[in-house]
Amino acid sequence: MGTPSIIGRVVDVAMRCFNELSVGSVRGEPSHSHYSELLSTMDQCNASNVYIKKEHFLISKAPVNYMHIMEHSTFSMGIFLLKSGSIIPLHDHPGMNGYIKVLTGKIEMGSFTPRDMSSHRTRSPAAHRQTEIEVEPEVVTTVTSTDNAVTLGPITGNIHRIVALNGPAAFLDVLAPPYDPKNNNRDCFYYEQTWNYLKRCNILTRIPQPMEYWCENIPLPSK
């Protein structure tokens, strides 16, 4: 099965963008020119040129379908398809950059940033084992298919949830580096939000994956 040409271009740019990190980047971020090229190429993606159709949301009974595109040592890429009202619950991408381009529909993103960023900045084992995190107030953003790609940092806004508003929604998702739970503490954890009245802040408590959320893999369309 062929890959939509625009997706092939995003893959090519991502390879150039993130391969430079594998040879050592001082900031752990792609160069500005490659970063801008990646976002501008993602901005060209839409449901039409990626061949997303209504029936793709109905292939499975899962609240969320996933089209795998690529898994590389420096990044991963895929498309999430959410049925109307479906939620990707509060979760993290520890130490990873996230890039999202909505292809169709509208999503609401709620994201949190730890109040103490020092241990998370170094991805220390202590931060990896932390089951409760004090966080800054939630930042809520609504994103549609007409908006440009958005980013989630390796710390800032890293813990987030995504909801499909007023109908189904699909988005292209790039993670750099990819999940790597065995070697680099890059595993996905889910969280529950509560308010601590003594500390006057939100607390996110690590929980098992919610039973009402699961994701089914479906093929990437060629036309």
CSV table of C-alpha atoms in Angstrom, one decimal:
chain,number,residue,atom,x,y,z
A,1,MET,CA,0.0,0.0,0.0
A,2,GLY,CA,1.4,3.4,-1.0
A,3,THR,CA,1.9,6.3,1.4
A,4,PRO,CA,0.3,9.7,0.6
A,5,SER,CA,2.9,11.9,-0.9
A,6,ILE,CA,2.5,14.7,1.6
A,7,ILE,CA,3.1,12.2,4.4
A,8,GLY,CA,6.2,11.1,2.6
A,9,ARG,CA,7.4,14.7,2.6
A,10,VAL,CA,6.8,15.0,6.3
A,11,VAL,CA,8.8,11.8,6.9
A,12,ASP,CA,11.7,13.2,4.8
A,13,VAL,CA,11.8,16.5,6.7
A,14,ALA,CA,11.5,14.7,10.1
A,15,MET,CA,14.4,12.5,9.2
A,16,ARG,CA,16.6,15.5,8.5
A,17,CYS,CA,15.2,17.4,11.5
A,18,PHE,CA,15.7,14.7,14.1
A,19,ASN,CA,18.8,12.9,12.8
A,20,GLU,CA,20.8,16.0,13.7
A,21,LEU,CA,19.9,15.3,17.3
A,22,SER,CA,21.3,11.8,17.2
A,23,VAL,CA,24.7,13.2,16.5
A,24,GLY,CA,24.5,15.6,19.5
A,25,SER,CA,22.6,18.8,19.9
A,26,VAL,CA,23.4,21.1,22.7
A,27,ARG,CA,19.8,22.1,23.4
A,28,GLY,CA,18.2,18.8,22.5
A,29,GLU,CA,16.2,20.6,19.9
A,30,PRO,CA,16.3,20.6,16.1
A,31,SER,CA,17.8,23.6,14.3
A,32,HIS,CA,15.4,26.5,13.7
A,33,SER,CA,15.4,26.0,9.9
A,34,HIS,CA,14.6,22.3,10.2
A,35,TYR,CA,12.0,22.9,12.9
A,36,SER,CA,10.3,25.5,10.8
A,37,GLU,CA,10.4,23.3,7.7
A,38,LEU,CA,8.8,20.4,9.7
A,39,LEU,CA,5.9,22.6,11.0
A,40,SER,CA,5.3,24.2,7.6
A,41,THR,CA,5.2,20.8,5.9
A,42,MET,CA,2.8,19.4,8.5
A,43,ASP,CA,0.7,22.5,8.0
A,44,GLN,CA,0.1,21.4,4.4
A,45,CYS,CA,-1.5,18.1,5.6
A,46,ASN,CA,-5.3,17.8,5.6
A,47,ALA,CA,-7.9,15.0,5.5
A,48,SER,CA,-8.1,15.2,1.7
A,49,ASN,CA,-4.4,14.8,0.8
A,50,VAL,CA,-3.9,12.2,3.6
A,51,TYR,CA,-7.0,10.3,2.3
A,52,ILE,CA,-8.9,10.3,5.6
A,53,LYS,CA,-12.6,9.5,5.1
A,54,LYS,CA,-15.6,9.2,7.4
A,55,GLU,CA,-15.5,5.4,7.2
A,56,HIS,CA,-12.1,5.3,8.8
A,57,PHE,CA,-13.6,6.4,12.1
A,58,LEU,CA,-16.0,3.5,12.0
A,59,ILE,CA,-13.6,0.6,11.2
A,60,SER,CA,-13.5,-0.5,14.8
A,61,LYS,CA,-15.5,-0.1,18.0
A,62,ALA,CA,-12.6,1.6,19.8
A,63,PRO,CA,-13.1,5.3,20.8
A,64,VAL,CA,-9.7,6.0,19.0
A,65,ASN,CA,-8.2,4.4,15.9
A,66,TYR,CA,-4.5,4.8,15.1
A,67,MET,CA,-2.7,4.7,11.7
A,68,HIS,CA,0.9,3.8,12.1
A,69,ILE,CA,3.2,5.6,9.7
A,70,MET,CA,6.8,5.2,10.9
A,71,GLU,CA,8.9,4.2,13.9
A,72,HIS,CA,12.5,5.4,13.8
A,73,SER,CA,15.2,5.6,16.4
A,74,THR,CA,14.8,9.4,16.6
A,75,PHE,CA,11.0,9.9,16.1
A,76,SER,CA,7.7,8.1,15.6
A,77,MET,CA,4.8,9.2,13.4
A,78,GLY,CA,1.1,8.3,13.1
A,79,ILE,CA,-2.4,9.5,12.8
A,80,PHE,CA,-5.0,9.4,15.6
A,81,LEU,CA,-8.7,9.3,14.7
A,82,LEU,CA,-11.1,10.1,17.5
A,83,LYS,CA,-14.9,9.5,17.4
A,84,SER,CA,-17.1,12.4,18.4
A,85,GLY,CA,-16.7,13.1,22.1
A,86,SER,CA,-13.8,10.6,22.5
A,87,ILE,CA,-11.0,11.4,24.9
A,88,ILE,CA,-7.3,10.5,24.9
A,89,PRO,CA,-7.0,10.7,28.7
A,90,LEU,CA,-4.4,12.7,30.6
A,91,HIS,CA,-1.0,11.2,29.8
A,92,ASP,CA,2.6,12.2,29.3
A,93,HIS,CA,5.5,12.0,26.8
A,94,PRO,CA,8.4,12.2,29.2
A,95,GLY,CA,11.4,14.0,27.7
A,96,MET,CA,9.8,14.0,24.3
A,97,ASN,CA,8.8,16.7,21.9
A,98,GLY,CA,5.3,16.4,20.4
A,99,TYR,CA,4.0,17.9,17.2
A,100,ILE,CA,0.3,17.8,16.3
A,101,LYS,CA,-1.5,18.8,13.1
A,102,VAL,CA,-5.3,18.5,13.1
A,103,LEU,CA,-6.4,17.0,9.8
A,104,THR,CA,-10.1,17.2,10.2
A,105,GLY,CA,-12.6,18.3,12.9
A,106,LYS,CA,-11.8,20.1,16.2
A,107,ILE,CA,-10.0,19.1,19.3
A,108,GLU,CA,-9.6,20.5,22.8
A,109,MET,CA,-6.2,20.1,24.4
A,110,GLY,CA,-5.7,20.5,28.1
A,111,SER,CA,-2.0,20.5,29.1
A,112,PHE,CA,-0.1,20.7,32.4
A,113,THR,CA,3.5,21.7,33.3
A,114,PRO,CA,5.2,20.6,36.5
A,115,ARG,CA,5.8,23.3,39.1
A,116,ASP,CA,9.2,22.0,39.8
A,117,MET,CA,10.8,21.6,36.4
A,118,SER,CA,14.4,20.8,37.5
A,119,SER,CA,14.1,17.0,38.0
A,120,HIS,CA,12.0,16.7,34.9
A,121,ARG,CA,14.5,18.7,32.8
A,122,THR,CA,17.1,16.0,33.5
A,123,ARG,CA,14.7,13.1,33.1
A,124,SER,CA,16.1,11.8,36.4
A,125,PRO,CA,15.1,8.4,37.7
A,126,ALA,CA,13.5,10.2,40.7
A,127,ALA,CA,11.2,12.1,38.2
A,128,HIS,CA,10.5,8.8,36.4
A,129,ARG,CA,9.3,7.2,39.6
A,130,GLN,CA,7.3,10.2,40.8
A,131,THR,CA,3.6,9.1,41.2
A,132,GLU,CA,2.3,12.5,42.2
A,133,ILE,CA,3.2,15.8,40.4
A,134,GLU,CA,2.4,19.3,41.5
A,135,VAL,CA,1.5,21.2,38.3
A,136,GLU,CA,0.8,24.7,37.2
A,137,PRO,CA,-2.8,25.6,36.2
A,138,GLU,CA,-4.1,23.8,33.1
A,139,VAL,CA,-3.7,25.5,29.7
A,140,VAL,CA,-6.7,24.7,27.4
A,141,THR,CA,-6.5,25.2,23.7
A,142,THR,CA,-8.9,24.5,20.9
A,143,VAL,CA,-7.4,23.5,17.6
A,144,THR,CA,-9.1,22.9,14.2
A,145,SER,CA,-8.0,21.7,10.8
A,146,THR,CA,-7.5,25.3,9.7
A,147,ASP,CA,-4.9,26.0,12.4
A,148,ASN,CA,-1.2,25.5,12.1
A,149,ALA,CA,0.6,22.6,13.8
A,150,VAL,CA,1.0,22.9,17.5
A,151,THR,CA,3.9,21.7,19.8
A,152,LEU,CA,4.1,20.1,23.2
A,153,GLY,CA,7.5,20.4,24.9
A,154,PRO,CA,9.5,17.7,26.7
A,155,ILE,CA,8.5,19.4,30.0
A,156,THR,CA,6.2,22.4,29.2
A,157,GLY,CA,2.7,21.2,28.5
A,158,ASN,CA,3.9,17.6,28.3
A,159,ILE,CA,1.1,16.1,30.4
A,160,HIS,CA,-2.0,16.5,28.4
A,161,ARG,CA,-5.4,15.3,27.3
A,162,ILE,CA,-7.2,15.5,23.9
A,163,VAL,CA,-11.0,15.6,23.3
A,164,ALA,CA,-12.8,15.5,20.0
A,165,LEU,CA,-15.3,18.4,20.0
A,166,ASN,CA,-18.6,18.5,18.0
A,167,GLY,CA,-17.8,15.5,15.8
A,168,PRO,CA,-15.0,13.2,14.9
A,169,ALA,CA,-11.4,14.5,14.6
A,170,ALA,CA,-8.1,13.3,13.3
A,171,PHE,CA,-4.6,14.6,13.8
A,172,LEU,CA,-1.1,13.8,12.6
A,173,ASP,CA,1.2,13.1,15.5
A,174,VAL,CA,5.0,13.2,15.6
A,175,LEU,CA,7.0,12.3,18.7
A,176,ALA,CA,10.7,12.9,19.0
A,177,PRO,CA,12.3,11.0,20.4
A,178,PRO,CA,9.9,8.0,20.4
A,179,TYR,CA,8.7,6.1,23.4
A,180,ASP,CA,11.5,3.9,24.8
A,181,PRO,CA,10.5,2.5,28.3
A,182,LYS,CA,13.3,0.0,28.6
A,183,ASN,CA,16.3,2.2,28.0
A,184,ASN,CA,15.5,5.9,28.5
A,185,ASN,CA,12.6,6.2,31.0
A,186,ARG,CA,10.4,7.3,28.0
A,187,ASP,CA,7.2,5.4,28.9
A,188,CYS,CA,3.6,6.6,28.7
A,189,PHE,CA,1.8,7.2,32.0
A,190,TYR,CA,-1.8,8.2,32.7
A,191,TYR,CA,-2.9,10.7,35.4
A,192,GLU,CA,-5.9,11.8,37.4
A,193,GLN,CA,-6.2,15.4,38.3
A,194,THR,CA,-7.1,16.6,41.9
A,195,TRP,CA,-6.9,19.9,43.7
A,196,ASN,CA,-4.7,20.2,46.8
A,197,TYR,CA,-6.3,22.8,49.1
A,198,LEU,CA,-3.2,23.0,51.4
A,199,LYS,CA,-0.7,23.6,48.6
A,200,ARG,CA,-3.2,25.5,46.5
A,201,CYS,CA,-2.3,23.7,43.3
A,202,ASN,CA,-3.4,20.9,41.0
A,203,ILE,CA,-2.0,17.4,41.7
A,204,LEU,CA,-1.6,14.8,39.0
A,205,THR,CA,-1.6,11.3,40.4
A,206,ARG,CA,-0.4,8.4,38.2
A,207,ILE,CA,-3.1,5.8,37.5
A,208,PRO,CA,-3.4,2.7,35.3
A,209,GLN,CA,-4.7,3.2,31.8
A,210,PRO,CA,-8.4,4.1,32.1
A,211,MET,CA,-10.6,1.1,31.1
A,212,GLU,CA,-12.8,3.3,28.9
A,213,TYR,CA,-9.9,4.2,26.7
A,214,TRP,CA,-8.3,1.9,24.1
A,215,CYS,CA,-6.9,2.3,20.7
A,216,GLU,CA,-7.1,0.1,17.6
A,217,ASN,CA,-4.6,0.0,14.8
A,218,ILE,CA,-6.0,0.4,11.3
A,219,PRO,CA,-4.2,0.6,7.9
A,220,LEU,CA,-2.9,3.9,6.5
A,221,PRO,CA,-5.0,4.6,3.3
A,222,SER,CA,-3.3,5.0,0.0
A,223,LYS,CA,-6.3,6.7,-1.7
